[in-house]
mmCIF file of C-alpha atoms and ligand atoms in Angstrom:
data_model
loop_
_atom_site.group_PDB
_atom_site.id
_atom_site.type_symbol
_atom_site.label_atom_id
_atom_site.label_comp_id
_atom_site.label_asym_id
_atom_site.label_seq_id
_atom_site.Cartn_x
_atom_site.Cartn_y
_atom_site.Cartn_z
ATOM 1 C CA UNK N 111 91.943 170.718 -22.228
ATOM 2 C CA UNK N 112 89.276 168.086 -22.224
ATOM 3 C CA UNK N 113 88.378 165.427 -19.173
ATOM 4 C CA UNK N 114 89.732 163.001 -21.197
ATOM 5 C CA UNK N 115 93.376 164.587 -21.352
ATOM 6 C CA UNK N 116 93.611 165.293 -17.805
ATOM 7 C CA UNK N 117 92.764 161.678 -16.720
ATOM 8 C CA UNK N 118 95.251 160.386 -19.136
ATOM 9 C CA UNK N 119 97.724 162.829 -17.741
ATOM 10 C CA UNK N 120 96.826 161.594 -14.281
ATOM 11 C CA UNK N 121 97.314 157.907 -15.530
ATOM 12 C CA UNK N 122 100.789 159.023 -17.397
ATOM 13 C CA UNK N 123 101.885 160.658 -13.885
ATOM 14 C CA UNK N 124 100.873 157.611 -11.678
ATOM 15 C CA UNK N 125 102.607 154.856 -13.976
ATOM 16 C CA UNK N 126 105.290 157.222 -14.334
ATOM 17 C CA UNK N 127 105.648 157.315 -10.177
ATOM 18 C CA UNK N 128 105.154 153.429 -9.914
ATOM 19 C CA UNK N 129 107.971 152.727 -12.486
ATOM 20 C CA UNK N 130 110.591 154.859 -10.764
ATOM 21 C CA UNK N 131 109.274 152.940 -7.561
ATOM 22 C CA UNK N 132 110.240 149.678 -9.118
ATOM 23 C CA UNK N 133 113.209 151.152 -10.649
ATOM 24 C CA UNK N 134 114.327 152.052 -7.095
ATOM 25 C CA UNK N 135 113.350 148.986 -5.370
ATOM 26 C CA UNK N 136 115.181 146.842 -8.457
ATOM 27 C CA UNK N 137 117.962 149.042 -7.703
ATOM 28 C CA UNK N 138 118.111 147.833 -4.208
ATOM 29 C CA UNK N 139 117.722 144.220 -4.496
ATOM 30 C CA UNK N 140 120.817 143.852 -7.326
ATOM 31 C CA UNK N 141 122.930 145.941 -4.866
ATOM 32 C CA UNK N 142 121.694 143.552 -1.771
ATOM 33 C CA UNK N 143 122.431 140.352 -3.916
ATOM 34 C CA UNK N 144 125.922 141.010 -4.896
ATOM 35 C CA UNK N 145 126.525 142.213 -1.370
ATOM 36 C CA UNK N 146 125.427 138.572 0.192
ATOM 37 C CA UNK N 147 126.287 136.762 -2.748
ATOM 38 C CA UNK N 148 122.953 135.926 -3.784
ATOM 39 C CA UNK N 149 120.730 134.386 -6.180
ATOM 40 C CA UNK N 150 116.881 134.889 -6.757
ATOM 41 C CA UNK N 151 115.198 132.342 -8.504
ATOM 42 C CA UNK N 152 112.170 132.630 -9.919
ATOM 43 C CA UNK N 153 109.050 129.982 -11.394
ATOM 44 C CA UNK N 154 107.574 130.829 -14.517
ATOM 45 C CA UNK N 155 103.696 131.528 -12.664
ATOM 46 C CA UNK N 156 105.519 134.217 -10.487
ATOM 47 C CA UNK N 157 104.138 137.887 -11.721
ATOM 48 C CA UNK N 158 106.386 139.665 -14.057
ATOM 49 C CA UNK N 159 108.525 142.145 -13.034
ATOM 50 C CA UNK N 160 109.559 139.070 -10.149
ATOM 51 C CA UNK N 161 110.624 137.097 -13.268
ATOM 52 C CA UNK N 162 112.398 140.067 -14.522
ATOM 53 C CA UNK N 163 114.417 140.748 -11.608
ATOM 54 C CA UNK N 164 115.727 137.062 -11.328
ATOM 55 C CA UNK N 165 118.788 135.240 -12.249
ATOM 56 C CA UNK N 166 116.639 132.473 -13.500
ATOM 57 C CA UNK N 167 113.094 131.211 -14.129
ATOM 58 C CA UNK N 168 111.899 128.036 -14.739
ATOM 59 C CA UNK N 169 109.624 124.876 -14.586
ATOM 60 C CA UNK N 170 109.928 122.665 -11.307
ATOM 61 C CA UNK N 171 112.778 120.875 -12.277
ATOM 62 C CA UNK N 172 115.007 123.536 -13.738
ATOM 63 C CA UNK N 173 114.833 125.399 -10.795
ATOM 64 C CA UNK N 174 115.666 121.890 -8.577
ATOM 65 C CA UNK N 175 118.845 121.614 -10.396
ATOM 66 C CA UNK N 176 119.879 125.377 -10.439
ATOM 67 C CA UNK N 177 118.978 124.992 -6.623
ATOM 68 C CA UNK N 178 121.504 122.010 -6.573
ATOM 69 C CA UNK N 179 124.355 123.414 -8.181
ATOM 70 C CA UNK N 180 124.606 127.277 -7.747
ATOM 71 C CA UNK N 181 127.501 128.868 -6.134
ATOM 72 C CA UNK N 182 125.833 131.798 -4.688
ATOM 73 C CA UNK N 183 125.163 131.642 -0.403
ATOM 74 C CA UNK N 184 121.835 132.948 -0.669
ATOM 75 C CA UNK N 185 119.471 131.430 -2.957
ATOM 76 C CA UNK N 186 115.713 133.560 -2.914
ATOM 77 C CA UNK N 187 113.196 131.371 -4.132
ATOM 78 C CA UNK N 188 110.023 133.124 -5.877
ATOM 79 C CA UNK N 189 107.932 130.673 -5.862
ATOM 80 C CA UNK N 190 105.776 128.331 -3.132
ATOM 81 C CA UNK N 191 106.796 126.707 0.156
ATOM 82 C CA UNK N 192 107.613 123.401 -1.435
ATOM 83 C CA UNK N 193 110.091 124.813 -4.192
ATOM 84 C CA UNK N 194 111.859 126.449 -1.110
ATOM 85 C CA UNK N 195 111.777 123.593 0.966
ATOM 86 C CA UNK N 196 113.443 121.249 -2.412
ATOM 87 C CA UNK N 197 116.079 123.787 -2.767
ATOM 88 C CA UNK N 198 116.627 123.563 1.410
ATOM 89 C CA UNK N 199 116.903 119.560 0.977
ATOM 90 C CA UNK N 200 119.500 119.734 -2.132
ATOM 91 C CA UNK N 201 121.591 122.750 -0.342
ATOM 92 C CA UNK N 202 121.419 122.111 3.302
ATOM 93 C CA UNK N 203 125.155 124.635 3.353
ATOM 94 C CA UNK N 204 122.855 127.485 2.188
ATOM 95 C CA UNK N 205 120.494 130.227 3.239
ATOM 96 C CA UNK N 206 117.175 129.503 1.204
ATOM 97 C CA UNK N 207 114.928 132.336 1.665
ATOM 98 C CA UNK N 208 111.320 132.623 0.609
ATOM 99 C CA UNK N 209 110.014 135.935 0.440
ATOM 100 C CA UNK N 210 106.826 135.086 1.787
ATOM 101 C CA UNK N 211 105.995 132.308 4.184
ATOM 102 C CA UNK N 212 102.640 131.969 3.692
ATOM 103 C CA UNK N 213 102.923 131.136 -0.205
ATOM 104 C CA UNK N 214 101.673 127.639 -0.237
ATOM 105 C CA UNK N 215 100.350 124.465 -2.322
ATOM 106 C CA UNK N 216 96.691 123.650 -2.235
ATOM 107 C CA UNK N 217 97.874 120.617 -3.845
ATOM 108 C CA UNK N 218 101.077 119.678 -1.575
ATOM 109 C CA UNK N 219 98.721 120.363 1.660
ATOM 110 C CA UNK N 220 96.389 117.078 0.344
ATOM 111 C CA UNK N 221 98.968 114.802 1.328
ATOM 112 C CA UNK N 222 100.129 114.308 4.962
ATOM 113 C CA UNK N 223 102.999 111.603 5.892
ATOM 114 C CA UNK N 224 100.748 110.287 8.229
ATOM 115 C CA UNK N 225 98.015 109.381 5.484
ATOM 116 C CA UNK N 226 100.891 108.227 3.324
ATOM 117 C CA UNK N 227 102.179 105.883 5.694
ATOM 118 C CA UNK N 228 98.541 104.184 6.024
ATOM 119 C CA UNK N 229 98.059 104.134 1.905
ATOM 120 C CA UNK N 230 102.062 102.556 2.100
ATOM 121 C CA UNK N 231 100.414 99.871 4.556
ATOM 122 C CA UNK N 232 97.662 98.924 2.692
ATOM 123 C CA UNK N 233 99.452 98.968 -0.532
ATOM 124 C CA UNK N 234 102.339 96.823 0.738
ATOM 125 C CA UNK N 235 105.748 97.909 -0.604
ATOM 126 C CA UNK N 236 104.267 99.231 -3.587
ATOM 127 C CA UNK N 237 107.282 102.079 -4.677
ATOM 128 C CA UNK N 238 105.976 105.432 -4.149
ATOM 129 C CA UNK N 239 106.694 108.182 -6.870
ATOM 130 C CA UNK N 240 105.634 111.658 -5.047
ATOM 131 C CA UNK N 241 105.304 114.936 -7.527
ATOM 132 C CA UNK N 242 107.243 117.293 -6.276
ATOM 133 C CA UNK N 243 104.714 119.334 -5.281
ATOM 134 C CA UNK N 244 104.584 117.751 -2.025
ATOM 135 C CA UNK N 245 106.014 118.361 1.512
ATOM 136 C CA UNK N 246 109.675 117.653 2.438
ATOM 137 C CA UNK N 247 108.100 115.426 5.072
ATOM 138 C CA UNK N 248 106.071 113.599 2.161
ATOM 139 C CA UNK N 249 109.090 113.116 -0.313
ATOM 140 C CA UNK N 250 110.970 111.402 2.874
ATOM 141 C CA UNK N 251 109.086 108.403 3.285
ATOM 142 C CA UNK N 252 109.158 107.446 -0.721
ATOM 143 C CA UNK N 253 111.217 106.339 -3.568
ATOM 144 C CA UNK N 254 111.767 108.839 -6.116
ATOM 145 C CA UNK N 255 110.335 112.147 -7.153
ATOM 146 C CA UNK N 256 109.036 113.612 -10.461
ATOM 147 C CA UNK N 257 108.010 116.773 -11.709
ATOM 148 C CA UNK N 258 105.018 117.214 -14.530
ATOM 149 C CA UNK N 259 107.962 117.609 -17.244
ATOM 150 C CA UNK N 260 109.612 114.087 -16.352
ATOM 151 C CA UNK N 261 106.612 111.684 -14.446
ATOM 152 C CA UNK N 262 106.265 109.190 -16.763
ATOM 153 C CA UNK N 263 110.539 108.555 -17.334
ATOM 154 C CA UNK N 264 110.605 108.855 -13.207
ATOM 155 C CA UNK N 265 108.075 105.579 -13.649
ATOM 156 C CA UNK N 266 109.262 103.662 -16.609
ATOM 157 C CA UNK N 267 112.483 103.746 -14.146
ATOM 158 C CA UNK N 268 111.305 101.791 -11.563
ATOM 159 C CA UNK N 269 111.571 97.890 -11.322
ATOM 160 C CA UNK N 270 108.145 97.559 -10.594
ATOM 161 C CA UNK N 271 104.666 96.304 -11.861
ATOM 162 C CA UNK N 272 102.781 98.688 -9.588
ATOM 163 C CA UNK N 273 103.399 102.238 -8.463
ATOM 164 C CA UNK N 274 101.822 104.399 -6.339
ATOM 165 C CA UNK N 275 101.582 108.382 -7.328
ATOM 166 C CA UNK N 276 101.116 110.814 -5.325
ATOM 167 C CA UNK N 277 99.262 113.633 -4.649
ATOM 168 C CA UNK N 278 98.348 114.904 -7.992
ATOM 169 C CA UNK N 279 95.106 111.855 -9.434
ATOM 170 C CA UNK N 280 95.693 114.050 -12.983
ATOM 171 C CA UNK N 281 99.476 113.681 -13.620
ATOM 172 C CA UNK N 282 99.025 110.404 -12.487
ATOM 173 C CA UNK N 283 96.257 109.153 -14.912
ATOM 174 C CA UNK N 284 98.196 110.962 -17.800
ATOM 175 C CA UNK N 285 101.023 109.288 -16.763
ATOM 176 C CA UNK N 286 99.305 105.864 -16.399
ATOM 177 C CA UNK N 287 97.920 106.085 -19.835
ATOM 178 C CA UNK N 288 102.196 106.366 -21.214
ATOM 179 C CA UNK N 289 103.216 103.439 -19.250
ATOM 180 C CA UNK N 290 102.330 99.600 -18.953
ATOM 181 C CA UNK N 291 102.472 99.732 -15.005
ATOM 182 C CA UNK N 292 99.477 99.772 -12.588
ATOM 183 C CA UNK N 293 98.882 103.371 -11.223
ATOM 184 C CA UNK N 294 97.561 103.877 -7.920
ATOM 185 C CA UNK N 295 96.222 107.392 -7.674
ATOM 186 C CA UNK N 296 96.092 109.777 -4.653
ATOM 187 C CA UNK N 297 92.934 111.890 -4.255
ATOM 188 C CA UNK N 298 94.608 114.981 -4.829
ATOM 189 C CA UNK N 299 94.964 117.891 -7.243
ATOM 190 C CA UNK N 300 95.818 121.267 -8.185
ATOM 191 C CA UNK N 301 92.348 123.386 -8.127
ATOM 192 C CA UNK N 302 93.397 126.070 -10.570
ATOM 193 C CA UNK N 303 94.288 123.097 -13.154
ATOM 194 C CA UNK N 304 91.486 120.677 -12.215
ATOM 195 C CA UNK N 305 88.344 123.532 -12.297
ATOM 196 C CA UNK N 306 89.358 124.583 -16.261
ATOM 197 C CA UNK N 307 86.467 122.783 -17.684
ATOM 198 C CA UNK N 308 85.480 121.186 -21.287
ATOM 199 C CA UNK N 309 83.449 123.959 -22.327
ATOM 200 C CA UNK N 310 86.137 126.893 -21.310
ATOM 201 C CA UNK N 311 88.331 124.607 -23.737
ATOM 202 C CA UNK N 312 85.667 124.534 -26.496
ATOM 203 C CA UNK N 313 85.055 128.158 -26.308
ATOM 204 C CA UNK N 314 88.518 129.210 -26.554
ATOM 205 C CA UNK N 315 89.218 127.037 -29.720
ATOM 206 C CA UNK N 316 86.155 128.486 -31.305
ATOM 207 C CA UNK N 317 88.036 131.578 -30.637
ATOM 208 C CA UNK N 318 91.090 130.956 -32.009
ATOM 209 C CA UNK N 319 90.659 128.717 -34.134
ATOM 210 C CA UNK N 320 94.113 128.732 -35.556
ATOM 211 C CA UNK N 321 95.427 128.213 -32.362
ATOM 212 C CA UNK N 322 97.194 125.136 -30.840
ATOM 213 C CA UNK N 323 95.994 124.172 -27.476
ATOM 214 C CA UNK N 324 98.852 123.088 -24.575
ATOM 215 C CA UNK N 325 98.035 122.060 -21.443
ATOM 216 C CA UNK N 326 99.821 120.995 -18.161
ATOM 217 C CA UNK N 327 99.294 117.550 -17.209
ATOM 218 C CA UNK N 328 97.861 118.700 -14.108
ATOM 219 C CA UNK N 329 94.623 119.718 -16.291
ATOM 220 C CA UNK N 330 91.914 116.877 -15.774
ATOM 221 C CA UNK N 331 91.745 113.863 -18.167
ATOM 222 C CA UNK N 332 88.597 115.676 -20.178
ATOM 223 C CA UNK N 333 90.875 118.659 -21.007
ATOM 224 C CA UNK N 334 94.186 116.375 -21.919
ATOM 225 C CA UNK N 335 92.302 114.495 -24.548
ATOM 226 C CA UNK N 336 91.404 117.721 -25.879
ATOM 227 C CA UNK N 337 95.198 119.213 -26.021
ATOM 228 C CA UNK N 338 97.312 118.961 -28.832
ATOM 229 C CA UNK N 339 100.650 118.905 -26.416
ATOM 230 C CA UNK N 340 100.709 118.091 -22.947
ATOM 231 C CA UNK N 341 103.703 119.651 -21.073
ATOM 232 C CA UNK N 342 105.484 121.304 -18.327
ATOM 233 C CA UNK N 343 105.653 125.132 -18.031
ATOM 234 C CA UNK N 344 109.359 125.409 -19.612
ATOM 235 C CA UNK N 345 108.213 122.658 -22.050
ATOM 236 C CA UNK N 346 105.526 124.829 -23.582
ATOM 237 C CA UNK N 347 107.780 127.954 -23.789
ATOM 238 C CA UNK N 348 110.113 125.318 -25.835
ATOM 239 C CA UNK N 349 107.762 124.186 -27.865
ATOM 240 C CA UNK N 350 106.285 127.464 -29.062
ATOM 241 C CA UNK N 351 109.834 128.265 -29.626
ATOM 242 C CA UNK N 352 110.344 125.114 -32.195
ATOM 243 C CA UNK N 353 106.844 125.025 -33.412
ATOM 244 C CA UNK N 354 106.001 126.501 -37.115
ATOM 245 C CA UNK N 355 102.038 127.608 -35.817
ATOM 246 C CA UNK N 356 101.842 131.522 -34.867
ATOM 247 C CA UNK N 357 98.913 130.917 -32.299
ATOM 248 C CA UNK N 358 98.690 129.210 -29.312
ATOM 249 C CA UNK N 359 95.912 128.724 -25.991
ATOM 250 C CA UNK N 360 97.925 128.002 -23.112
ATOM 251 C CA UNK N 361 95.971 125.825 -20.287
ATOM 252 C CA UNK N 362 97.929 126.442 -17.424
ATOM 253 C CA UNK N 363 98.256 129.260 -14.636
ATOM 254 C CA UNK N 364 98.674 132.770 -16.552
ATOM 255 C CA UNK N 365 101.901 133.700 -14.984
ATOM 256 C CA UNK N 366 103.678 131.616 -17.733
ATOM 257 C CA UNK N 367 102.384 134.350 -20.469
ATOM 258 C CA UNK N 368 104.841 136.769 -19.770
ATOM 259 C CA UNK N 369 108.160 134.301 -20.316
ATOM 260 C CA UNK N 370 106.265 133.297 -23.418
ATOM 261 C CA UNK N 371 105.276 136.708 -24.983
ATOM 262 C CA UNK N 372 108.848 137.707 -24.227
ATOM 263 C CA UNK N 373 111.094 134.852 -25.395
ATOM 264 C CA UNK N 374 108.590 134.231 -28.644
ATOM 265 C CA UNK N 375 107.669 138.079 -29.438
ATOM 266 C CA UNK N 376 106.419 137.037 -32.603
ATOM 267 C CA UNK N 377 103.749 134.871 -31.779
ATOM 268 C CA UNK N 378 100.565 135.146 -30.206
ATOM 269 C CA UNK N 379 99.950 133.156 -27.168
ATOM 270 C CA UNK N 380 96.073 133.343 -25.517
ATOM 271 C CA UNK N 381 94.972 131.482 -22.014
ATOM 272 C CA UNK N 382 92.448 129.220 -22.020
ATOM 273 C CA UNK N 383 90.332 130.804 -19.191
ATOM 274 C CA UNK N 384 90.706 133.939 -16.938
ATOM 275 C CA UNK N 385 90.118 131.752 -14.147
ATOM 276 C CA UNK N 386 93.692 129.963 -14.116
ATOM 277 C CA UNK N 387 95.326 131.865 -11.776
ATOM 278 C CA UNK N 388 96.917 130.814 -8.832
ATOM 279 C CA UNK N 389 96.743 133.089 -5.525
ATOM 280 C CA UNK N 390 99.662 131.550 -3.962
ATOM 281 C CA UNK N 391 101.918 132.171 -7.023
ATOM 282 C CA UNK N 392 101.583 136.268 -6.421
ATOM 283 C CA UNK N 393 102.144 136.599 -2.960
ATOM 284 C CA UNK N 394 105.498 137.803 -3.525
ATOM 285 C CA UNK N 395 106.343 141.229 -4.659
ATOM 286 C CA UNK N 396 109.746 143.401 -5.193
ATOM 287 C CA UNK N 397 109.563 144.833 -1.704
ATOM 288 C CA UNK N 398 108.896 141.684 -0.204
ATOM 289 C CA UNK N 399 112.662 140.525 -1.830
ATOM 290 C CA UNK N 400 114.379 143.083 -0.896
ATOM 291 C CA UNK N 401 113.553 142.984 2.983
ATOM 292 C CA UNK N 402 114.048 139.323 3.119
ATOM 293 C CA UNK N 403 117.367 140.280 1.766
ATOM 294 C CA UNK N 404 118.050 142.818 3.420
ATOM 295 C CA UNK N 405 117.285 140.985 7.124
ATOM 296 C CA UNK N 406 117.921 137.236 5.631
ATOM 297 C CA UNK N 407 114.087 136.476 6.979
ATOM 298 C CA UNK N 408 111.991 134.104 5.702
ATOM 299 C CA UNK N 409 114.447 131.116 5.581
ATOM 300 C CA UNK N 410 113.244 127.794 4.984
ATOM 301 C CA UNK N 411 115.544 125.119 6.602
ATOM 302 C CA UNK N 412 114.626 121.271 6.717
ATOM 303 C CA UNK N 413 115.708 119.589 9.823
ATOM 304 C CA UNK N 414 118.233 116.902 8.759
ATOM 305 C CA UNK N 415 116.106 113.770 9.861
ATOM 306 C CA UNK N 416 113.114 114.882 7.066
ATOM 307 C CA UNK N 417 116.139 116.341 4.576
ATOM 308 C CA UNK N 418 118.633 113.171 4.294
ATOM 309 C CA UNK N 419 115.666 111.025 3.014
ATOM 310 C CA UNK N 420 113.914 113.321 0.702
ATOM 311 C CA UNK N 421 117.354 114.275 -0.492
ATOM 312 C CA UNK N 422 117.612 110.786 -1.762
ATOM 313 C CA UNK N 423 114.576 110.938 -3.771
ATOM 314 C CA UNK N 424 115.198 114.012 -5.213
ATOM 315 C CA UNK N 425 118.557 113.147 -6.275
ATOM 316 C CA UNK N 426 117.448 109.673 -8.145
ATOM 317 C CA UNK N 427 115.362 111.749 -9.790
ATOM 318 C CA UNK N 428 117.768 114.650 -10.975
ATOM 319 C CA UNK N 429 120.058 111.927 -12.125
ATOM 320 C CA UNK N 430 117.795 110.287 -14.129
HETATM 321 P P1 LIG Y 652 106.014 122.939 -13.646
HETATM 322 O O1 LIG Y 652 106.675 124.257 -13.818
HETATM 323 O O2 LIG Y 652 106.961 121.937 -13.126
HETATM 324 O O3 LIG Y 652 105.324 122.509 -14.877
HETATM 325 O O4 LIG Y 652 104.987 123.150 -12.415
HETATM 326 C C1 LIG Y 652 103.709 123.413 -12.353
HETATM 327 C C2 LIG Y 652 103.273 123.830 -10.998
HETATM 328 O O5 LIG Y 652 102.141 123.702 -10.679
HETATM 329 C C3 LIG Y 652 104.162 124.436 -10.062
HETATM 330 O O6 LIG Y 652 103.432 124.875 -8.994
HETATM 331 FE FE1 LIG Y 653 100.097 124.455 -6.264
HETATM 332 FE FE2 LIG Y 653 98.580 124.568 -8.440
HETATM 333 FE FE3 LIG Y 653 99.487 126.816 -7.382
HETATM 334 FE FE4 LIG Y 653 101.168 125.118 -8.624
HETATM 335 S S1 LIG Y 653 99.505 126.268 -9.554
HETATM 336 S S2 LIG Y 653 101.492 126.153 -6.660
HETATM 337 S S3 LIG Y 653 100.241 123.150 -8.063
HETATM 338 S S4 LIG Y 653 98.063 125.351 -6.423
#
């Protein structure tokens, strides 16, 4: 027997080992959901076998309305600390658990409703559009929310000449450049969108060059202008699905490959960079499910004077 064999019977053994392990901790957390009556939902960045385990997976604003009208008692949200908190605001009756508490939003921590409340001031009863990546104590103090997949319908919307959005400056400037109203920007951004630069882009068509290039509006202007279709995470899995091309670069966080290469098994789908991946998006794992179903830990609850506002801006928007 050569070296060569044994390793690769080692390797067989070990992934053999770590599959029953998931096997048995999958096991667990689809006997602990039907026993509290829950339901684990999950965003398309989340790591695979989390999307395989849930009921659903989607972009931002899927999962808002799943979150809204589920029947389950338990809703587990894979995903960040502002997904959880949405879900908290649009089902106060229910326990929302988050896996991990620590998963949070580079982007949603660059807004504060204390610095809002100045920019409000100076901007005097401008209307304020907040992405929902944002705190619950953000989204209270303004008009109506939007998500990458509907900003610039949540802004043709308003009765106004000026708008203020906030905190992503790149969804805003993509969305100011699809509507005839002023745009005031917030300084923020998402850093695994906003560091994929021109010549990553470049390189990767020169790669493939067959390939149509998508990216998330949260991608800086430089890399928009080069995409052939800006869109949400769901969006892009949609449009694959519609499209006639074979070959696609994907400029957004990596986690969305695996919905992609599953629901389109036909088609090849590349990311732009290797660098697009977002730290807070893996936290949570199997195990880390089924103990927060198993003890109901990790709820995220917002305290009724911060939910009743926000819950009107996330509602205008999810009946839009
Ligand atoms: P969408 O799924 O709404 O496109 O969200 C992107 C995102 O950054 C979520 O963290
Ligand atoms: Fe926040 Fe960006 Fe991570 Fe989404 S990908 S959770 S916007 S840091």
């Amino acid at each position: 027997m050569t070296n060569q064999t044994k390793d690769q019977i080692k390797d067989q053994a070990k992934n053999q080992a770590k599959n029953q392990a998931i096997d048995q901790v999958a096991g667990k957390i689809r006997e602990l959901k039907t026993a509290k009556n829950a339901i684990i939902l999950s965003h398309n960045y989340q790591p695979a076998d989390i999307q395989d385990i849930a009921d659903l997976c989607g972009d931002s604003l899927e999962l808002s309305i799943e979150a809204a009208k589920t029947s389950a008692d338990v809703i587990v949200f894979c995903g960040v600390h502002f997904m959880a908190e949405t879900a908290s605001i649009l089902s106060p009756d229910k326990k929302v658990l988050l896996p991990k508490q620590d998963a949070g939003c580079p982007m949603a921590d660059m807004i504060t409703p204390e610095a809002l409340e100045k920019k409000k001031k100076e901007l005097k009863g401008v209307p304020v559009v907040t992405y929902v990546n944002s705190p619950a104590s953000v989204k209270a103090l303004t008009d109506i929310c939007c998500t990458s997949a509907n900003a610039v319908r949540v802004v043709n919307s308003l009765d106004a000449k000026e708008v203020l959005m906030a905190p992503d400056k790149n969804l805003a400037q993509y969305t100011a450049a699809h509507t005839d109203k002023k745009i005031h920007l917030w300084e923020g951004c998402c850093p695994i969108h906003d560091r994929l630069t021109v010549e990553e882009v470049i390189a990767a068509k020169k790669t493939h060059p067959e390939a149509l290039f998508m990216a998330h509006p949260e991608c800086s202007p430089e890399i928009l202008a080069l995409a052939d279709e800006i869109l949400s995470t769901s969006g892009m899995i949609k449009f694959a699905g519609k499209s006639k091309l074979s070959e696609f670069i994907i400029g957004t966080e990596t986690g969305i490959l695996h919905p992609m290469r599953n629901k389109h098994p036909d088609k090849r789908f590349y990311p732009v960079s290797t660098g697009m991946e977002c730290a807070d998006m893996k936290k949570i794992g199997l195990e880390d499910i089924a103990f927060a179903l198993e003890n109901m830990s990790g709820e995220i609850k917002v305290p009724e004077s911060i939910r009743i506002p926000a819950l009107a801006a996330v509602q205008k928007m999810i009946e839009l």
